[in-house]
Amino acid sequence: MPKTTEHCDEKIEEILCEDRISSLPDDLLVTILLSVPLKDAAATMILSKRWRFMWTMLPILVYKESDVESKNSVWDFLDKSLELHKAPLLGMYMQLGPQCPLDADVGKWVATALDRGLALLIFELRWSADPTSLPMTLYSCKSLKILRLSHKVLVDLPSSIWLPSLQILELNCVVYKNEDSLKRFLSSCPVLESMTVTREKDDNVKIFTVKAPYLLDLSYGNYMSDDDEEDTGRCLVIDTPALTYLDIADYSGNSWSIENTPCLEEVYFNVDRSLLGFDKFLRSFSKVLFLELILTDKMIVCFSTIEFSRLTKCKLFPNNSNWMDSLVSFLHNTPKLKYLIIDYVLNAFLMHTNSNCCQKTNHQPPIASMWWSQSISDPECLSSSLEKFELIDYGGREEERELVEYILTTSICLKTATISLSTLKLEDEDITMKELKAIPRVSITSHLFFKTSHK
């Protein structure tokens, strides 16, 4: 076939292919454009008349500084694209980094998007200037359902604020105008269901109060150091009668207060420092169904005095070499526990310096001095409810083997025990599995499973 003929055939095929795509329905073409960066989607306007305004029908606009090659063109593109886009706008994601000019009118871009009936706004500002206020219309947008504000944003509320549709709120390292800003913000969100907060050290709030009558989910992260004397007096107050899910990671040493949380069912608790009123705070979790926490010295002491009467699933991260001494006391206070997970990922570092604990030992029969042999009776959950047990990062230490033996020989209702051997060398895995399989199991219907990092 002549070369020119072959070339013509290829061009005809390209044209036909383009025509087939162009003949697709508008909603399908919009779906295709949503899968590419906004600048590329806007570039399709030069393809044909069919495509000229197609990108302006996009319901969601995503602006990322990294998506635009030229340092200056990103701001020109933002201005022009928002001006040309006339269709109703459901969502906008704007991520502005350190290249953002200090004189950029970021508030104007947000205001323009809000005027289009916005339901979703994600705004992240990481420029080198001070935190900036956003347009007042943000705090009275009736259509807004999801709002995420991140970093160099100043939460400065107008005298009148009302967000009747807002259901999901995320405040990530923002700064508040004053102590009352957050309280007023939340009181103006009557249907708020989910809230995520990550705090900065200097956010202008000492008493951080989360009071929302219909809030279901709360995630709170505070990674500020408590070494600075100026941080004294800080406090977290939670008053959420409908709350069912709580995730707290706090390394600040601030005091806490949980009030009015009768519906709380699932708690993730990560605290690495001492705090005031710890015992009272931990007792507020006594009625939960699921609990995940890092075991510190204070928690170990509290466990012997708190009954978790409804707890059915628990995941523990040991962070103390003597934590197993109190495990039986904890199990005595969990009469309905069905699923117990022990994750050694943290404790492995503590034990690494002890050569006696790190050495792999051969299989030996139980010895009378085991940590659990001092217990007068076995916990109720081992004879009536515990069905699943999982040990993550098993390293072959004697105390770990004793824990597995205790669970297997006392859990009458046990159905599955899963041991993760991800930290062991390949040559040690088979030996370890044989040792653990040799441990007698009181439950004749139980199954022992292993997870390894090697294929």
Short mmCIF file of N, CA, C and O in Angstrom, two decimals, residues 162-273:
data_model
loop_
_atom_site.label_atom_id
_atom_site.label_comp_id
_atom_site.label_asym_id
_atom_site.label_seq_id
_atom_site.Cartn_x
_atom_site.Cartn_y
_atom_site.Cartn_z
N TRP A 162 -25.28 32.08 59.33
CA TRP A 162 -26.26 31.01 59.29
C TRP A 162 -25.95 30.08 58.13
O TRP A 162 -25.95 30.49 56.97
N LEU A 163 -25.62 28.82 58.43
CA LEU A 163 -25.31 27.81 57.43
C LEU A 163 -26.30 26.66 57.60
O LEU A 163 -25.98 25.63 58.20
N PRO A 164 -27.50 26.82 57.06
CA PRO A 164 -28.59 25.87 57.34
C PRO A 164 -28.41 24.49 56.74
O PRO A 164 -29.08 23.55 57.16
N SER A 165 -27.51 24.35 55.73
CA SER A 165 -27.36 23.05 55.05
C SER A 165 -26.04 22.36 55.36
O SER A 165 -25.82 21.23 54.92
N LEU A 166 -25.13 23.01 56.09
CA LEU A 166 -23.80 22.46 56.31
C LEU A 166 -23.85 21.19 57.15
O LEU A 166 -24.32 21.20 58.28
N GLN A 167 -23.33 20.09 56.57
CA GLN A 167 -23.34 18.80 57.24
C GLN A 167 -21.95 18.31 57.62
O GLN A 167 -21.79 17.60 58.60
N ILE A 168 -20.93 18.69 56.82
CA ILE A 168 -19.56 18.23 57.07
C ILE A 168 -18.64 19.44 57.13
O ILE A 168 -18.62 20.26 56.20
N LEU A 169 -17.87 19.54 58.21
CA LEU A 169 -16.97 20.67 58.41
C LEU A 169 -15.58 20.17 58.78
O LEU A 169 -15.43 19.32 59.66
N GLU A 170 -14.56 20.71 58.11
CA GLU A 170 -13.17 20.39 58.45
C GLU A 170 -12.39 21.69 58.59
O GLU A 170 -12.35 22.51 57.67
N LEU A 171 -11.76 21.86 59.75
CA LEU A 171 -10.94 23.03 60.04
C LEU A 171 -9.53 22.54 60.33
O LEU A 171 -9.26 21.99 61.40
N ASN A 172 -8.64 22.73 59.37
CA ASN A 172 -7.30 22.15 59.44
C ASN A 172 -6.25 23.24 59.61
O ASN A 172 -5.92 23.96 58.66
N CYS A 173 -5.76 23.39 60.84
CA CYS A 173 -4.67 24.35 61.14
C CYS A 173 -5.05 25.79 60.79
O CYS A 173 -4.20 26.55 60.31
N VAL A 174 -6.29 26.15 61.03
CA VAL A 174 -6.72 27.53 60.79
C VAL A 174 -6.51 28.35 62.05
O VAL A 174 -6.22 27.82 63.12
N VAL A 175 -6.69 29.65 61.93
CA VAL A 175 -6.59 30.56 63.07
C VAL A 175 -7.96 31.21 63.28
O VAL A 175 -8.64 31.57 62.31
N TYR A 176 -8.35 31.36 64.54
CA TYR A 176 -9.66 31.92 64.86
C TYR A 176 -9.51 33.37 65.30
O TYR A 176 -8.53 33.73 65.97
N LYS A 177 -10.48 34.18 64.94
CA LYS A 177 -10.42 35.61 65.26
C LYS A 177 -10.33 35.83 66.76
O LYS A 177 -9.55 36.66 67.25
N ASN A 178 -11.14 35.06 67.50
CA ASN A 178 -11.13 35.19 68.96
C ASN A 178 -11.70 33.92 69.59
O ASN A 178 -12.02 32.95 68.89
N GLU A 179 -11.84 33.94 70.90
CA GLU A 179 -12.26 32.76 71.67
C GLU A 179 -13.66 32.29 71.29
O GLU A 179 -13.97 31.10 71.36
N ASP A 180 -14.53 33.22 70.89
CA ASP A 180 -15.92 32.88 70.61
C ASP A 180 -16.17 32.45 69.17
O ASP A 180 -17.29 32.05 68.84
N SER A 181 -15.18 32.55 68.31
CA SER A 181 -15.40 32.28 66.89
C SER A 181 -15.93 30.88 66.64
O SER A 181 -16.90 30.69 65.90
N LEU A 182 -15.30 29.89 67.26
CA LEU A 182 -15.72 28.51 67.02
C LEU A 182 -17.12 28.27 67.59
O LEU A 182 -17.95 27.60 66.95
N LYS A 183 -17.40 28.78 68.77
CA LYS A 183 -18.72 28.59 69.38
C LYS A 183 -19.81 29.15 68.48
O LYS A 183 -20.84 28.50 68.24
N ARG A 184 -19.62 30.35 67.98
CA ARG A 184 -20.61 30.98 67.11
C ARG A 184 -20.73 30.21 65.79
O ARG A 184 -21.84 30.07 65.25
N PHE A 185 -19.60 29.75 65.28
CA PHE A 185 -19.58 28.99 64.03
C PHE A 185 -20.48 27.76 64.18
O PHE A 185 -21.39 27.53 63.37
N LEU A 186 -20.24 26.97 65.21
CA LEU A 186 -20.97 25.72 65.38
C LEU A 186 -22.44 25.96 65.71
O LEU A 186 -23.32 25.19 65.29
N SER A 187 -22.73 27.00 66.47
CA SER A 187 -24.13 27.28 66.83
C SER A 187 -24.96 27.71 65.63
O SER A 187 -26.19 27.70 65.69
N SER A 188 -24.28 28.06 64.54
CA SER A 188 -24.99 28.49 63.33
C SER A 188 -25.07 27.39 62.28
O SER A 188 -25.42 27.66 61.13
N CYS A 189 -24.74 26.15 62.68
CA CYS A 189 -24.80 25.00 61.77
C CYS A 189 -25.78 23.99 62.36
O CYS A 189 -25.37 23.01 63.01
N PRO A 190 -27.08 24.17 62.15
CA PRO A 190 -28.09 23.36 62.85
C PRO A 190 -28.13 21.89 62.45
O PRO A 190 -28.67 21.08 63.21
N VAL A 191 -27.57 21.53 61.28
CA VAL A 191 -27.64 20.13 60.84
C VAL A 191 -26.24 19.51 60.71
O VAL A 191 -26.08 18.49 60.05
N LEU A 192 -25.25 20.10 61.35
CA LEU A 192 -23.89 19.59 61.26
C LEU A 192 -23.80 18.17 61.82
O LEU A 192 -24.20 17.92 62.96
N GLU A 193 -23.23 17.24 61.02
CA GLU A 193 -23.15 15.84 61.42
C GLU A 193 -21.73 15.34 61.61
O GLU A 193 -21.49 14.42 62.40
N SER A 194 -20.77 15.92 60.88
CA SER A 194 -19.39 15.43 60.93
C SER A 194 -18.43 16.61 61.00
O SER A 194 -18.56 17.58 60.25
N MET A 195 -17.44 16.49 61.91
CA MET A 195 -16.48 17.59 62.09
C MET A 195 -15.09 17.02 62.30
O MET A 195 -14.89 16.08 63.07
N THR A 196 -14.12 17.61 61.59
CA THR A 196 -12.71 17.23 61.73
C THR A 196 -11.90 18.48 62.05
O THR A 196 -12.03 19.49 61.35
N VAL A 197 -11.08 18.40 63.10
CA VAL A 197 -10.29 19.56 63.53
C VAL A 197 -8.84 19.14 63.72
O VAL A 197 -8.55 18.13 64.35
N THR A 198 -7.93 19.92 63.15
CA THR A 198 -6.50 19.81 63.46
C THR A 198 -6.04 21.19 63.91
O THR A 198 -6.25 22.18 63.20
N ARG A 199 -5.43 21.27 65.09
CA ARG A 199 -5.13 22.57 65.67
C ARG A 199 -3.67 22.98 65.49
O ARG A 199 -2.76 22.15 65.50
N GLU A 200 -3.49 24.28 65.35
CA GLU A 200 -2.18 24.89 65.36
C GLU A 200 -1.87 25.37 66.78
O GLU A 200 -2.77 25.53 67.61
N LYS A 201 -0.61 25.63 67.04
CA LYS A 201 -0.22 26.06 68.38
C LYS A 201 -0.80 27.43 68.71
O LYS A 201 -1.29 27.66 69.82
N ASP A 202 -0.76 28.34 67.77
CA ASP A 202 -1.25 29.70 68.00
C ASP A 202 -2.53 29.93 67.22
O ASP A 202 -2.56 30.67 66.23
N ASP A 203 -3.62 29.32 67.67
CA ASP A 203 -4.89 29.48 66.94
C ASP A 203 -5.86 30.41 67.65
O ASP A 203 -7.03 30.52 67.26
N ASN A 204 -5.40 31.08 68.71
CA ASN A 204 -6.18 32.08 69.44
C ASN A 204 -7.33 31.51 70.26
O ASN A 204 -8.22 32.26 70.66
N VAL A 205 -7.33 30.21 70.53
CA VAL A 205 -8.39 29.61 71.33
C VAL A 205 -7.78 28.81 72.46
O VAL A 205 -6.96 27.92 72.23
N LYS A 206 -8.16 29.13 73.70
CA LYS A 206 -7.70 28.37 74.84
C LYS A 206 -8.70 27.28 75.23
O LYS A 206 -8.34 26.14 75.45
N ILE A 207 -9.95 27.66 75.32
CA ILE A 207 -11.01 26.68 75.64
C ILE A 207 -11.70 26.31 74.33
O ILE A 207 -12.53 27.07 73.82
N PHE A 208 -11.34 25.19 73.78
CA PHE A 208 -11.85 24.75 72.49
C PHE A 208 -13.13 23.95 72.73
O PHE A 208 -13.10 22.78 73.13
N THR A 209 -14.27 24.58 72.50
CA THR A 209 -15.57 23.98 72.82
C THR A 209 -16.27 23.48 71.57
O THR A 209 -16.53 24.26 70.65
N VAL A 210 -16.55 22.20 71.55
CA VAL A 210 -17.32 21.60 70.46
C VAL A 210 -18.71 21.30 71.01
O VAL A 210 -18.91 20.31 71.71
N LYS A 211 -19.65 22.18 70.69
CA LYS A 211 -21.02 22.01 71.15
C LYS A 211 -21.94 22.03 69.94
O LYS A 211 -22.13 23.06 69.30
N ALA A 212 -22.45 20.85 69.60
CA ALA A 212 -23.30 20.71 68.42
C ALA A 212 -24.33 19.62 68.69
O ALA A 212 -23.96 18.46 68.90
N PRO A 213 -25.59 19.95 68.69
CA PRO A 213 -26.62 19.00 69.13
C PRO A 213 -26.80 17.77 68.25
O PRO A 213 -27.22 16.72 68.75
N TYR A 214 -26.49 17.88 66.96
CA TYR A 214 -26.74 16.76 66.06
C TYR A 214 -25.45 16.16 65.48
O TYR A 214 -25.49 15.35 64.56
N LEU A 215 -24.31 16.54 66.03
CA LEU A 215 -23.03 16.04 65.55
C LEU A 215 -22.90 14.54 65.83
O LEU A 215 -23.08 14.10 66.97
N LEU A 216 -22.58 13.77 64.78
CA LEU A 216 -22.43 12.31 64.91
C LEU A 216 -20.98 11.89 64.97
O LEU A 216 -20.63 10.97 65.72
N ASP A 217 -20.10 12.52 64.18
CA ASP A 217 -18.69 12.14 64.08
C ASP A 217 -17.80 13.32 64.42
O ASP A 217 -18.01 14.43 63.91
N LEU A 218 -16.79 13.07 65.27
CA LEU A 218 -15.82 14.11 65.60
C LEU A 218 -14.41 13.53 65.59
O LEU A 218 -14.14 12.54 66.27
N SER A 219 -13.53 14.16 64.79
CA SER A 219 -12.11 13.80 64.78
C SER A 219 -11.33 15.03 65.20
O SER A 219 -11.48 16.11 64.60
N TYR A 220 -10.48 14.86 66.23
CA TYR A 220 -9.77 16.00 66.81
C TYR A 220 -8.29 15.68 66.91
O TYR A 220 -7.90 14.67 67.50
N GLY A 221 -7.46 16.54 66.33
CA GLY A 221 -6.01 16.35 66.39
C GLY A 221 -5.33 17.58 66.94
O GLY A 221 -5.52 18.69 66.43
N ASN A 222 -4.54 17.40 68.00
CA ASN A 222 -3.82 18.51 68.62
C ASN A 222 -2.39 18.04 68.87
O ASN A 222 -2.14 17.27 69.79
N TYR A 223 -1.46 18.52 68.06
CA TYR A 223 -0.08 18.03 68.13
C TYR A 223 0.86 19.09 68.70
O TYR A 223 2.07 19.01 68.53
N MET A 224 0.30 20.08 69.39
CA MET A 224 1.12 21.13 70.00
C MET A 224 1.88 20.59 71.19
O MET A 224 1.38 19.74 71.93
N SER A 225 3.09 21.10 71.39
CA SER A 225 3.89 20.70 72.55
C SER A 225 3.36 21.36 73.81
O SER A 225 2.90 22.50 73.78
N ASP A 226 3.44 20.66 74.93
CA ASP A 226 3.00 21.25 76.21
C ASP A 226 4.18 21.82 76.99
O ASP A 226 4.06 22.10 78.17
N ASP A 227 5.32 22.00 76.32
CA ASP A 227 6.51 22.50 77.01
C ASP A 227 6.45 24.00 77.24
O ASP A 227 7.14 24.54 78.11
N ASP A 228 5.67 24.70 76.44
CA ASP A 228 5.58 26.15 76.53
C ASP A 228 4.61 26.54 77.64
O ASP A 228 3.46 26.12 77.67
N GLU A 229 5.07 27.39 78.57
CA GLU A 229 4.23 27.80 79.69
C GLU A 229 3.01 28.59 79.23
O GLU A 229 1.97 28.61 79.90
N GLU A 230 3.10 29.23 78.06
CA GLU A 230 1.97 30.01 77.56
C GLU A 230 0.79 29.12 77.20
O GLU A 230 -0.33 29.58 77.05
N ASP A 231 1.04 27.82 77.02
CA ASP A 231 -0.03 26.91 76.62
C ASP A 231 -0.87 26.43 77.79
O ASP A 231 -1.85 25.72 77.61
N THR A 232 -0.48 26.78 79.02
CA THR A 232 -1.23 26.33 80.20
C THR A 232 -2.62 26.94 80.17
O THR A 232 -2.84 28.07 79.73
N GLY A 233 -3.59 26.19 80.68
CA GLY A 233 -4.96 26.68 80.71
C GLY A 233 -5.78 26.28 79.51
O GLY A 233 -6.98 26.55 79.46
N ARG A 234 -5.16 25.64 78.53
CA ARG A 234 -5.91 25.19 77.36
C ARG A 234 -6.78 23.99 77.73
O ARG A 234 -6.41 23.18 78.56
N CYS A 235 -7.92 23.90 77.06
CA CYS A 235 -8.86 22.85 77.41
C CYS A 235 -9.72 22.49 76.21
O CYS A 235 -10.07 23.36 75.40
N LEU A 236 -10.06 21.22 76.10
CA LEU A 236 -11.00 20.74 75.09
C LEU A 236 -12.30 20.37 75.80
O LEU A 236 -12.29 19.55 76.73
N VAL A 237 -13.41 20.93 75.35
CA VAL A 237 -14.72 20.63 75.92
C VAL A 237 -15.61 20.07 74.82
O VAL A 237 -15.78 20.70 73.77
N ILE A 238 -16.17 18.90 75.06
CA ILE A 238 -17.04 18.26 74.08
C ILE A 238 -18.43 18.09 74.69
O ILE A 238 -18.59 17.44 75.71
N ASP A 239 -19.41 18.70 74.06
CA ASP A 239 -20.81 18.61 74.50
C ASP A 239 -21.64 18.28 73.27
O ASP A 239 -22.12 19.16 72.56
N THR A 240 -21.81 16.99 73.01
CA THR A 240 -22.44 16.53 71.77
C THR A 240 -23.36 15.35 72.07
O THR A 240 -22.93 14.19 72.00
N PRO A 241 -24.62 15.59 72.35
CA PRO A 241 -25.53 14.53 72.79
C PRO A 241 -25.80 13.44 71.77
O PRO A 241 -26.20 12.33 72.14
N ALA A 242 -25.59 13.71 70.47
CA ALA A 242 -25.87 12.71 69.44
C ALA A 242 -24.60 11.99 68.95
O ALA A 242 -24.69 11.11 68.11
N LEU A 243 -23.44 12.35 69.50
CA LEU A 243 -22.17 11.83 69.01
C LEU A 243 -22.08 10.30 69.15
O LEU A 243 -22.33 9.75 70.23
N THR A 244 -21.69 9.62 68.05
CA THR A 244 -21.51 8.17 68.08
C THR A 244 -20.06 7.78 67.80
O THR A 244 -19.64 6.69 68.18
N TYR A 245 -19.29 8.66 67.14
CA TYR A 245 -17.91 8.34 66.73
C TYR A 245 -16.98 9.45 67.20
O TYR A 245 -17.23 10.63 66.95
N LEU A 246 -15.89 9.06 67.86
CA LEU A 246 -14.91 10.04 68.36
C LEU A 246 -13.50 9.53 68.11
O LEU A 246 -13.15 8.42 68.50
N ASP A 247 -12.69 10.36 67.45
CA ASP A 247 -11.29 10.04 67.18
C ASP A 247 -10.43 11.19 67.70
O ASP A 247 -10.50 12.31 67.19
N ILE A 248 -9.65 10.92 68.75
CA ILE A 248 -8.84 11.96 69.38
C ILE A 248 -7.36 11.57 69.35
O ILE A 248 -6.98 10.47 69.77
N ALA A 249 -6.54 12.47 68.82
CA ALA A 249 -5.08 12.35 68.90
C ALA A 249 -4.56 13.64 69.51
O ALA A 249 -4.60 14.70 68.87
N ASP A 250 -4.11 13.58 70.74
CA ASP A 250 -3.73 14.79 71.47
C ASP A 250 -2.42 14.59 72.21
O ASP A 250 -2.32 13.74 73.09
N TYR A 251 -1.41 15.38 71.84
CA TYR A 251 -0.09 15.31 72.46
C TYR A 251 0.23 16.60 73.22
O TYR A 251 1.37 16.88 73.52
N SER A 252 -0.80 17.39 73.50
CA SER A 252 -0.57 18.72 74.05
C SER A 252 -0.49 18.74 75.57
O SER A 252 0.08 19.66 76.15
N GLY A 253 -1.11 17.77 76.24
CA GLY A 253 -1.17 17.81 77.69
C GLY A 253 -2.27 18.71 78.21
O GLY A 253 -2.34 18.98 79.41
N ASN A 254 -3.15 19.20 77.33
CA ASN A 254 -4.26 20.04 77.75
C ASN A 254 -5.27 19.23 78.55
O ASN A 254 -5.32 18.01 78.47
N SER A 255 -6.09 19.93 79.32
CA SER A 255 -7.16 19.25 80.05
C SER A 255 -8.35 19.05 79.12
O SER A 255 -8.52 19.78 78.15
N TRP A 256 -9.16 18.04 79.45
CA TRP A 256 -10.30 17.68 78.62
C TRP A 256 -11.56 17.56 79.47
O TRP A 256 -11.51 17.25 80.65
N SER A 257 -12.68 17.74 78.80
CA SER A 257 -13.96 17.52 79.47
C SER A 257 -14.96 17.01 78.43
O SER A 257 -15.17 17.66 77.40
N ILE A 258 -15.51 15.84 78.69
CA ILE A 258 -16.55 15.30 77.82
C ILE A 258 -17.86 15.31 78.58
O ILE A 258 -17.97 14.74 79.65
N GLU A 259 -18.84 15.98 78.03
CA GLU A 259 -20.15 16.11 78.67
C GLU A 259 -21.25 15.67 77.71
O GLU A 259 -21.18 15.92 76.52
N ASN A 260 -22.23 15.01 78.25
CA ASN A 260 -23.44 14.75 77.49
C ASN A 260 -23.18 14.00 76.18
O ASN A 260 -23.49 14.49 75.09
N THR A 261 -22.61 12.80 76.28
CA THR A 261 -22.37 11.97 75.10
C THR A 261 -22.99 10.58 75.32
O THR A 261 -22.28 9.58 75.30
N PRO A 262 -24.28 10.49 75.50
CA PRO A 262 -24.91 9.20 75.83
C PRO A 262 -24.93 8.21 74.67
O PRO A 262 -25.14 7.02 74.90
N CYS A 263 -24.74 8.68 73.44
CA CYS A 263 -24.84 7.81 72.26
C CYS A 263 -23.48 7.32 71.76
O CYS A 263 -23.41 6.61 70.76
N LEU A 264 -22.40 7.68 72.45
CA LEU A 264 -21.06 7.37 71.99
C LEU A 264 -20.84 5.85 71.91
O LEU A 264 -21.06 5.13 72.87
N GLU A 265 -20.40 5.37 70.72
CA GLU A 265 -20.24 3.94 70.50
C GLU A 265 -18.82 3.55 70.06
O GLU A 265 -18.36 2.47 70.39
N GLU A 266 -18.14 4.43 69.33
CA GLU A 266 -16.84 4.07 68.74
C GLU A 266 -15.82 5.15 69.05
O GLU A 266 -16.02 6.31 68.73
N VAL A 267 -14.70 4.75 69.71
CA VAL A 267 -13.70 5.72 70.15
C VAL A 267 -12.30 5.27 69.75
O VAL A 267 -11.91 4.12 69.99
N TYR A 268 -11.56 6.20 69.13
CA TYR A 268 -10.14 6.01 68.82
C TYR A 268 -9.39 7.04 69.66
O TYR A 268 -9.60 8.24 69.52
N PHE A 269 -8.49 6.56 70.52
CA PHE A 269 -7.93 7.41 71.57
C PHE A 269 -6.40 7.30 71.55
O PHE A 269 -5.84 6.25 71.86
N ASN A 270 -5.72 8.40 71.17
CA ASN A 270 -4.27 8.40 71.04
C ASN A 270 -3.71 9.58 71.83
O ASN A 270 -3.76 10.72 71.39
N VAL A 271 -3.22 9.28 73.01
CA VAL A 271 -2.68 10.32 73.89
C VAL A 271 -1.32 9.86 74.39
O VAL A 271 -1.18 8.74 74.89
N ASP A 272 -0.33 10.73 74.25
CA ASP A 272 1.02 10.32 74.61
C ASP A 272 1.59 11.15 75.76
O ASP A 272 2.77 11.11 76.04
N ARG A 273 0.74 11.93 76.41
CA ARG A 273 1.22 12.77 77.51
C ARG A 273 0.21 12.74 78.65
O ARG A 273 -0.94 12.38 78.48
#
